[in-house]
mmCIF file of C-alpha atoms and ligand atoms in Angstrom:
data_model
loop_
_atom_site.group_PDB
_atom_site.id
_atom_site.type_symbol
_atom_site.label_atom_id
_atom_site.label_comp_id
_atom_site.label_asym_id
_atom_site.label_seq_id
_atom_site.Cartn_x
_atom_site.Cartn_y
_atom_site.Cartn_z
ATOM 1 C CA MET A 1 -31.259 1.107 -15.727
ATOM 2 C CA SER A 2 -28.153 2.368 -13.889
ATOM 3 C CA GLU A 3 -24.655 0.554 -14.431
ATOM 4 C CA GLU A 4 -24.729 -0.728 -10.737
ATOM 5 C CA THR A 5 -28.342 -2.268 -11.298
ATOM 6 C CA LYS A 6 -27.195 -3.852 -14.546
ATOM 7 C CA PHE A 7 -24.291 -5.339 -12.958
ATOM 8 C CA ALA A 8 -26.314 -6.677 -9.928
ATOM 9 C CA GLU A 9 -28.712 -8.247 -12.317
ATOM 10 C CA TYR A 10 -25.763 -9.768 -14.257
ATOM 11 C CA VAL A 11 -24.456 -11.338 -10.916
ATOM 12 C CA ARG A 12 -28.108 -12.500 -10.014
ATOM 13 C CA GLY A 13 -28.193 -14.445 -13.370
ATOM 14 C CA ASN A 14 -24.795 -15.845 -12.711
ATOM 15 C CA ILE A 15 -25.886 -17.109 -9.171
ATOM 16 C CA GLU A 16 -29.084 -18.583 -10.528
ATOM 17 C CA SER A 17 -27.656 -20.424 -13.310
ATOM 18 C CA ALA A 18 -24.824 -21.844 -10.945
ATOM 19 C CA GLY A 19 -27.726 -23.026 -8.646
ATOM 20 C CA GLN A 20 -29.386 -24.947 -11.614
ATOM 21 C CA ASP A 21 -26.088 -26.623 -12.721
ATOM 22 C CA ALA A 22 -26.138 -30.088 -11.151
ATOM 23 C CA GLY A 23 -22.722 -30.874 -12.436
ATOM 24 C CA PHE A 24 -21.229 -27.860 -10.583
ATOM 25 C CA ILE A 25 -23.008 -28.484 -7.365
ATOM 26 C CA GLY A 26 -22.003 -32.173 -7.584
ATOM 27 C CA LEU A 27 -18.405 -31.065 -8.031
ATOM 28 C CA SER A 28 -18.521 -28.560 -5.089
ATOM 29 C CA GLN A 29 -19.985 -31.417 -3.009
ATOM 30 C CA VAL A 30 -16.822 -33.678 -3.841
ATOM 31 C CA TRP A 31 -14.587 -30.669 -3.018
ATOM 32 C CA VAL A 32 -16.227 -30.262 0.215
ATOM 33 C CA ARG A 33 -15.970 -33.981 1.065
ATOM 34 C CA GLU A 34 -12.324 -33.988 0.211
ATOM 35 C CA CYS A 35 -11.773 -30.691 2.120
ATOM 36 C CA ILE A 36 -13.193 -32.369 5.221
ATOM 37 C CA ARG A 37 -10.959 -35.539 4.582
ATOM 38 C CA HIS A 38 -7.938 -33.215 4.789
ATOM 39 C CA ASN A 39 -9.114 -30.940 7.498
ATOM 40 C CA TYR A 40 -8.864 -28.045 5.247
ATOM 41 C CA ALA A 41 -11.153 -25.805 7.043
ATOM 42 C CA GLN A 42 -8.631 -25.696 10.016
ATOM 43 C CA ASN A 43 -5.865 -24.222 7.970
ATOM 44 C CA PHE A 44 -6.673 -20.634 8.138
ATOM 45 C CA THR A 45 -6.668 -17.600 10.529
ATOM 46 C CA TRP A 46 -8.549 -14.412 10.760
ATOM 47 C CA LEU A 47 -6.568 -11.650 12.118
ATOM 48 C CA GLY A 48 -4.353 -14.022 13.730
ATOM 49 C CA ARG A 49 -6.659 -16.407 15.327
ATOM 50 C CA PRO A 50 -7.576 -19.793 13.840
ATOM 51 C CA ILE A 51 -10.783 -20.098 12.426
ATOM 52 C CA ILE A 52 -12.654 -23.330 11.599
ATOM 53 C CA GLN A 53 -14.413 -22.256 8.424
ATOM 54 C CA VAL A 54 -13.957 -22.769 4.765
ATOM 55 C CA PRO A 55 -12.982 -19.548 3.130
ATOM 56 C CA GLN A 56 -16.064 -19.160 0.942
ATOM 57 C CA ASP A 57 -18.214 -19.375 4.209
ATOM 58 C CA VAL A 58 -16.069 -16.488 5.472
ATOM 59 C CA TYR A 59 -16.983 -14.562 2.460
ATOM 60 C CA ALA A 60 -20.601 -15.234 3.099
ATOM 61 C CA ILE A 61 -20.215 -14.060 6.691
ATOM 62 C CA GLN A 62 -18.644 -10.609 5.298
ATOM 63 C CA GLU A 63 -21.369 -10.111 3.133
ATOM 64 C CA LEU A 64 -24.358 -11.120 5.723
ATOM 65 C CA ILE A 65 -22.634 -8.576 8.395
ATOM 66 C CA TRP A 66 -22.204 -5.768 5.890
ATOM 67 C CA THR A 67 -25.722 -6.139 4.523
ATOM 68 C CA CYS A 68 -27.636 -6.795 7.737
ATOM 69 C CA ARG A 69 -25.626 -4.497 10.015
ATOM 70 C CA PRO A 70 -26.280 -6.313 13.149
ATOM 71 C CA ASP A 71 -25.557 -4.741 16.473
ATOM 72 C CA ILE A 72 -24.865 -8.064 18.126
ATOM 73 C CA VAL A 73 -23.833 -11.411 16.917
ATOM 74 C CA ILE A 74 -24.399 -14.445 19.031
ATOM 75 C CA GLU A 75 -22.293 -17.230 18.349
ATOM 76 C CA THR A 76 -22.283 -20.920 19.877
ATOM 77 C CA GLY A 77 -18.976 -22.719 19.345
ATOM 78 C CA ILE A 78 -15.945 -20.735 20.045
ATOM 79 C CA ALA A 79 -13.075 -23.309 19.593
ATOM 80 C CA HIS A 80 -9.803 -20.995 18.839
ATOM 81 C CA GLY A 81 -11.977 -17.820 18.644
ATOM 82 C CA GLY A 82 -11.305 -17.138 14.991
ATOM 83 C CA SER A 83 -14.945 -16.872 14.107
ATOM 84 C CA LEU A 84 -15.571 -14.505 17.151
ATOM 85 C CA ILE A 85 -12.748 -12.345 15.881
ATOM 86 C CA LEU A 86 -14.088 -12.305 12.353
ATOM 87 C CA SER A 87 -17.508 -11.017 13.418
ATOM 88 C CA ALA A 88 -15.863 -8.618 15.798
ATOM 89 C CA SER A 89 -13.565 -7.293 12.971
ATOM 90 C CA MET A 90 -16.871 -6.704 10.829
ATOM 91 C CA LEU A 91 -18.637 -4.948 13.528
ATOM 92 C CA ALA A 92 -15.602 -2.711 13.990
ATOM 93 C CA MET A 93 -15.540 -2.068 10.311
ATOM 94 C CA LEU A 94 -19.384 -0.914 10.625
ATOM 95 C CA ASP A 95 -18.290 1.403 13.485
ATOM 96 C CA TYR A 96 -15.475 2.711 11.563
ATOM 97 C CA CYS A 97 -17.477 3.376 8.463
ATOM 98 C CA ASP A 98 -20.547 4.955 10.648
ATOM 99 C CA ALA A 99 -18.061 7.372 12.107
ATOM 100 C CA LEU A 100 -16.618 8.381 8.899
ATOM 101 C CA GLN A 101 -20.260 8.898 7.462
ATOM 102 C CA GLN A 102 -21.285 10.931 10.450
ATOM 103 C CA GLY A 103 -17.905 12.936 10.339
ATOM 104 C CA VAL A 104 -17.205 12.074 14.052
ATOM 105 C CA VAL A 105 -14.019 10.757 15.542
ATOM 106 C CA LEU A 106 -14.378 7.116 16.399
ATOM 107 C CA ASP A 107 -13.966 6.047 19.815
ATOM 108 C CA PRO A 108 -13.631 2.098 19.390
ATOM 109 C CA ARG A 109 -14.430 1.346 22.987
ATOM 110 C CA ALA A 110 -17.590 3.437 22.952
ATOM 111 C CA SER A 111 -19.654 1.356 20.549
ATOM 112 C CA ARG A 112 -22.182 -0.997 21.900
ATOM 113 C CA ARG A 113 -21.698 -3.496 18.768
ATOM 114 C CA LYS A 114 -20.534 -6.777 20.182
ATOM 115 C CA VAL A 115 -20.228 -10.540 19.819
ATOM 116 C CA VAL A 116 -21.338 -12.903 22.328
ATOM 117 C CA GLY A 117 -19.628 -16.437 22.267
ATOM 118 C CA ILE A 118 -20.628 -19.592 24.148
ATOM 119 C CA ASP A 119 -18.483 -22.721 24.504
ATOM 120 C CA ILE A 120 -18.860 -25.641 26.733
ATOM 121 C CA ASP A 121 -14.981 -25.794 27.012
ATOM 122 C CA ILE A 122 -12.995 -22.527 26.451
ATOM 123 C CA ARG A 123 -9.446 -23.849 26.768
ATOM 124 C CA ALA A 124 -6.879 -21.690 28.739
ATOM 125 C CA HIS A 125 -4.759 -20.891 25.719
ATOM 126 C CA ASN A 126 -7.723 -20.140 23.542
ATOM 127 C CA ARG A 127 -9.202 -17.838 26.223
ATOM 128 C CA ALA A 128 -5.815 -15.946 26.539
ATOM 129 C CA GLY A 129 -5.468 -15.600 22.788
ATOM 130 C CA ILE A 130 -8.745 -14.013 22.573
ATOM 131 C CA GLU A 131 -8.523 -11.829 25.630
ATOM 132 C CA ASN A 132 -5.144 -10.578 24.343
ATOM 133 C CA HIS A 133 -6.550 -9.727 20.904
ATOM 134 C CA PRO A 134 -6.973 -6.068 20.061
ATOM 135 C CA LEU A 135 -10.532 -6.679 19.368
ATOM 136 C CA ALA A 136 -11.286 -8.324 22.743
ATOM 137 C CA HIS A 137 -13.214 -5.411 23.759
ATOM 138 C CA LYS A 138 -15.913 -6.340 21.358
ATOM 139 C CA ILE A 139 -16.183 -9.924 22.697
ATOM 140 C CA LYS A 140 -18.002 -11.361 25.650
ATOM 141 C CA MET A 141 -17.449 -15.119 26.282
ATOM 142 C CA ILE A 142 -19.766 -17.359 28.352
ATOM 143 C CA GLU A 143 -18.577 -20.807 29.304
ATOM 144 C CA GLY A 144 -21.140 -23.740 29.468
ATOM 145 C CA SER A 145 -23.388 -25.704 27.282
ATOM 146 C CA SER A 146 -25.191 -23.428 24.850
ATOM 147 C CA VAL A 147 -28.570 -25.090 25.845
ATOM 148 C CA ALA A 148 -28.038 -24.923 29.546
ATOM 149 C CA SER A 149 -30.782 -22.446 30.982
ATOM 150 C CA ALA A 150 -28.250 -20.663 33.158
ATOM 151 C CA VAL A 151 -25.997 -20.008 29.961
ATOM 152 C CA PHE A 152 -29.066 -19.014 27.953
ATOM 153 C CA GLU A 153 -30.136 -16.656 30.542
ATOM 154 C CA GLN A 154 -26.748 -14.939 30.449
ATOM 155 C CA VAL A 155 -27.106 -14.683 26.637
ATOM 156 C CA LEU A 156 -30.504 -13.122 27.224
ATOM 157 C CA ALA A 157 -29.063 -10.531 29.368
ATOM 158 C CA GLN A 158 -26.262 -9.760 27.080
ATOM 159 C CA SER A 159 -28.569 -9.253 24.236
ATOM 160 C CA GLU A 160 -31.266 -7.092 26.136
ATOM 161 C CA GLY A 161 -31.862 -4.062 24.297
ATOM 162 C CA TYR A 162 -30.205 -5.145 21.117
ATOM 163 C CA GLU A 163 -32.660 -4.866 18.036
ATOM 164 C CA ARG A 164 -30.523 -6.095 15.103
ATOM 165 C CA VAL A 165 -29.404 -9.531 16.049
ATOM 166 C CA MET A 166 -27.497 -12.165 14.146
ATOM 167 C CA VAL A 167 -27.026 -15.808 15.201
ATOM 168 C CA PHE A 168 -24.361 -18.445 14.219
ATOM 169 C CA LEU A 169 -24.912 -21.937 15.680
ATOM 170 C CA ASP A 170 -21.472 -23.830 15.390
ATOM 171 C CA SER A 171 -21.084 -26.022 18.550
ATOM 172 C CA ASN A 172 -22.124 -29.772 19.002
ATOM 173 C CA HIS A 173 -23.506 -30.965 15.706
ATOM 174 C CA THR A 174 -26.013 -33.659 16.850
ATOM 175 C CA HIS A 175 -29.558 -33.307 15.558
ATOM 176 C CA GLU A 176 -30.794 -33.065 19.137
ATOM 177 C CA HIS A 177 -28.417 -30.325 20.170
ATOM 178 C CA VAL A 178 -28.784 -28.251 17.157
ATOM 179 C CA LEU A 179 -32.672 -28.526 17.387
ATOM 180 C CA ALA A 180 -32.432 -27.442 20.999
ATOM 181 C CA GLU A 181 -30.159 -24.529 20.085
ATOM 182 C CA LEU A 182 -32.599 -23.382 17.234
ATOM 183 C CA GLU A 183 -35.626 -23.600 19.681
ATOM 184 C CA LEU A 184 -33.481 -21.235 21.980
ATOM 185 C CA TYR A 185 -31.574 -19.037 19.649
ATOM 186 C CA ALA A 186 -33.224 -18.780 16.320
ATOM 187 C CA PRO A 187 -35.963 -16.519 17.899
ATOM 188 C CA LEU A 188 -33.427 -13.942 18.780
ATOM 189 C CA ALA A 189 -32.491 -13.361 15.163
ATOM 190 C CA SER A 190 -34.153 -9.942 14.035
ATOM 191 C CA LYS A 191 -36.205 -9.595 10.963
ATOM 192 C CA GLY A 192 -34.200 -9.467 7.844
ATOM 193 C CA SER A 193 -31.125 -10.910 9.581
ATOM 194 C CA TYR A 194 -30.138 -14.458 9.617
ATOM 195 C CA CYS A 195 -29.669 -17.559 11.784
ATOM 196 C CA VAL A 196 -26.855 -19.630 10.188
ATOM 197 C CA VAL A 197 -26.528 -23.153 11.199
ATOM 198 C CA TRP A 198 -22.997 -24.327 10.449
ATOM 199 C CA ASP A 199 -21.839 -27.791 9.337
ATOM 200 C CA THR A 200 -25.082 -29.056 7.775
ATOM 201 C CA GLY A 201 -22.903 -30.656 5.108
ATOM 202 C CA VAL A 202 -22.594 -33.746 7.599
ATOM 203 C CA GLU A 203 -25.670 -35.077 6.115
ATOM 204 C CA ASP A 204 -23.970 -35.332 2.545
ATOM 205 C CA LEU A 205 -20.742 -37.082 3.631
ATOM 206 C CA PRO A 206 -20.041 -40.696 3.479
ATOM 207 C CA PRO A 207 -20.978 -42.423 6.679
ATOM 208 C CA ASP A 208 -17.340 -43.564 7.348
ATOM 209 C CA MET A 209 -16.089 -39.985 7.608
ATOM 210 C CA CYS A 210 -18.058 -39.350 10.703
ATOM 211 C CA SER A 211 -17.699 -42.763 12.414
ATOM 212 C CA ASN A 212 -15.639 -41.290 15.357
ATOM 213 C CA ARG A 213 -18.298 -38.553 15.903
ATOM 214 C CA PRO A 214 -21.539 -38.610 17.807
ATOM 215 C CA TRP A 215 -23.203 -37.032 14.599
ATOM 216 C CA GLY A 216 -23.638 -38.490 10.910
ATOM 217 C CA LYS A 217 -26.115 -39.080 8.228
ATOM 218 C CA GLY A 218 -29.488 -38.646 9.765
ATOM 219 C CA ASP A 219 -28.307 -37.073 12.830
ATOM 220 C CA ASN A 220 -26.726 -33.577 12.193
ATOM 221 C CA PRO A 221 -27.379 -30.095 11.849
ATOM 222 C CA LYS A 222 -29.116 -30.249 8.523
ATOM 223 C CA THR A 223 -31.634 -32.716 9.900
ATOM 224 C CA ALA A 224 -32.327 -30.454 12.692
ATOM 225 C CA VAL A 225 -32.747 -27.372 10.267
ATOM 226 C CA TRP A 226 -35.503 -29.535 8.356
ATOM 227 C CA GLU A 227 -37.200 -30.404 11.713
ATOM 228 C CA TYR A 228 -37.093 -27.080 12.778
ATOM 229 C CA MET A 229 -38.546 -25.552 9.625
ATOM 230 C CA LYS A 230 -41.285 -28.056 9.934
ATOM 231 C CA ARG A 231 -42.127 -27.228 13.484
ATOM 232 C CA LEU A 232 -42.194 -23.538 12.496
ATOM 233 C CA GLU A 233 -44.650 -24.337 9.629
ATOM 234 C CA ASN A 234 -47.026 -26.843 11.532
ATOM 235 C CA GLU A 235 -46.862 -25.315 15.085
ATOM 236 C CA GLY A 236 -45.593 -21.791 14.736
ATOM 237 C CA ARG A 237 -43.166 -20.156 16.965
ATOM 238 C CA LYS A 238 -42.740 -16.448 18.147
ATOM 239 C CA ALA A 239 -39.737 -14.468 17.988
ATOM 240 C CA ARG A 240 -38.246 -12.633 21.086
ATOM 241 C CA ASP A 241 -39.630 -9.460 19.679
ATOM 242 C CA GLY A 242 -43.220 -10.901 19.897
ATOM 243 C CA GLN A 243 -43.797 -11.376 16.072
ATOM 244 C CA ASP A 244 -44.443 -14.650 14.513
ATOM 245 C CA LEU A 245 -41.053 -16.362 13.596
ATOM 246 C CA ARG A 246 -40.543 -17.270 9.979
ATOM 247 C CA PHE A 247 -37.343 -18.183 8.025
ATOM 248 C CA GLU A 248 -36.568 -18.960 4.598
ATOM 249 C CA CYS A 249 -33.540 -21.049 3.496
ATOM 250 C CA ASP A 250 -31.426 -18.458 1.636
ATOM 251 C CA LYS A 251 -30.209 -20.666 -1.325
ATOM 252 C CA THR A 252 -28.721 -17.557 -3.013
ATOM 253 C CA ILE A 253 -25.982 -17.501 -0.573
ATOM 254 C CA GLU A 254 -24.940 -21.148 -1.073
ATOM 255 C CA HIS A 255 -25.568 -20.719 -4.931
ATOM 256 C CA LYS A 256 -23.047 -17.678 -4.896
ATOM 257 C CA ILE A 257 -20.315 -19.300 -2.809
ATOM 258 C CA MET A 258 -20.871 -22.681 -4.208
ATOM 259 C CA ILE A 259 -18.487 -24.252 -1.834
ATOM 260 C CA THR A 260 -19.962 -24.227 1.688
ATOM 261 C CA ALA A 261 -20.117 -26.494 4.882
ATOM 262 C CA SER A 262 -23.551 -25.323 5.345
ATOM 263 C CA ALA A 263 -26.080 -25.850 2.548
ATOM 264 C CA ASP A 264 -29.628 -25.297 3.690
ATOM 265 C CA GLY A 265 -28.090 -23.604 6.898
ATOM 266 C CA PHE A 266 -28.459 -19.945 5.822
ATOM 267 C CA LEU A 267 -31.871 -19.262 7.388
ATOM 268 C CA ARG A 268 -33.034 -15.652 6.812
ATOM 269 C CA ARG A 269 -35.885 -14.344 9.031
ATOM 270 C CA ILE A 270 -38.737 -13.049 6.994
HETATM 271 C C1 SAM B 1 -16.575 -26.311 15.324
HETATM 272 S S1 SAM B 1 -16.009 -25.787 16.801
HETATM 273 C C2 SAM B 1 -16.231 -23.905 16.643
HETATM 274 C C3 SAM B 1 -15.775 -23.465 15.519
HETATM 275 C C4 SAM B 1 -15.716 -21.704 15.511
HETATM 276 N N1 SAM B 1 -17.062 -21.224 15.415
HETATM 277 C C5 SAM B 1 -14.964 -21.304 14.504
HETATM 278 O O1 SAM B 1 -15.475 -21.138 13.305
HETATM 279 O O2 SAM B 1 -13.640 -21.154 14.482
HETATM 280 C C6 SAM B 1 -17.183 -26.390 17.986
HETATM 281 C C7 SAM B 1 -16.967 -25.859 19.374
HETATM 282 O O3 SAM B 1 -18.192 -26.234 19.959
HETATM 283 C C8 SAM B 1 -17.922 -26.474 21.460
HETATM 284 N N2 SAM B 1 -18.998 -27.241 21.965
HETATM 285 C C9 SAM B 1 -19.256 -28.518 21.755
HETATM 286 N N3 SAM B 1 -20.500 -28.937 22.718
HETATM 287 C C10 SAM B 1 -20.917 -27.822 22.944
HETATM 288 C C11 SAM B 1 -22.173 -27.332 23.676
HETATM 289 N N4 SAM B 1 -23.003 -28.218 24.197
HETATM 290 N N5 SAM B 1 -22.297 -25.936 24.141
HETATM 291 C C12 SAM B 1 -21.547 -25.076 23.520
HETATM 292 N N6 SAM B 1 -20.446 -25.351 23.031
HETATM 293 C C13 SAM B 1 -20.118 -26.691 22.535
HETATM 294 C C14 SAM B 1 -16.575 -27.172 21.329
HETATM 295 O O4 SAM B 1 -16.065 -27.220 22.619
HETATM 296 C C15 SAM B 1 -15.861 -26.494 20.054
HETATM 297 O O5 SAM B 1 -15.169 -25.558 20.624
#
C-alpha cells in the first residue's frame, strides 16, 4: 500500500469514527445553532465579496469542485455574490492547472467553464460588485424566481452542451420552493457530481429562531430533500442526459467537516 493510500485510509477512518460519535455531532449541532444566532455565516468574504456560508462548507465546496471538475456550476441564490465568486475562482483554478499540465499559455477568457447564478432580487450594489470583480467574465447572472419557467428556460440555454454540471440550491428555503427547485435543477447535475441543498439545518433549529421567516421546522430544505428522495425512489425521474436519476446523501462530507449548514444536503448523483 502506498503512503498516499495509507494516509487516505487513515483519514477515511477518522471521518467514519467522527460520524459515529453522537457527542461530537451533538456539539456541532449546538455550534451551528449558536452560529446562526450570531449571524456568524455572514461575517466572511471570498476574494472580496461577502459570502453567506460557514467556512467548513466553503471547504466542502473547494473539495467538491476540485474532485468533480464541473464545467458549469448552477447556483440559485446570489445575495452579495460571494458564493458565485467562490465557484468562479475554483473553475479558474481548474483552467489554470489544466493549462500548466497541457503546457499551454492560459487565456482566461477563452475557457468555457462558467457559473450561472439566479436570484429574484439582484440589488444594484451587489450586481455592480460582482460585475466589477476580476472573475466577472466567468459569471452569468439571471434575475427572477428560480422556479419561473422563463428563468429556467434561460438556465437550460446557458447550460446547453455542458456535460459536467454541479448544482447549488440556496434561495428561498421553504419546503415548497426547494422541492420545486429540486424537480427542476437536480436533473441537471451530471453523474458523479452533486446537487447541494444548502441550509437544511433549519430543521434542527429551535422553532423560535425562525419565527420571523416563512420556513421553520417541518417546512425547510431538509424536508424538501427527504420528500424528493422519496419521489425518486417511488416514482423515478429522468436526468437531463436521459438516464435514470438517482442520488445518495453523501454523509462522508458532513462527517468530515462536522460543522455544516447542510446536513443531508450533499446529494451525489450515482
Ligand atoms: C441565502 S442567500 C444566498 C447566499 C449565497 N448563495 C451565498 O452563499 O453567499 C438567498 C438569496 O436567495 C434569493 N431568493 C429568494 N427567493 C428566491 C427565488 N424565488 N428565486 C431566486 N432567488 C431567490 C434572495 O434574494 C437571496 O439573495
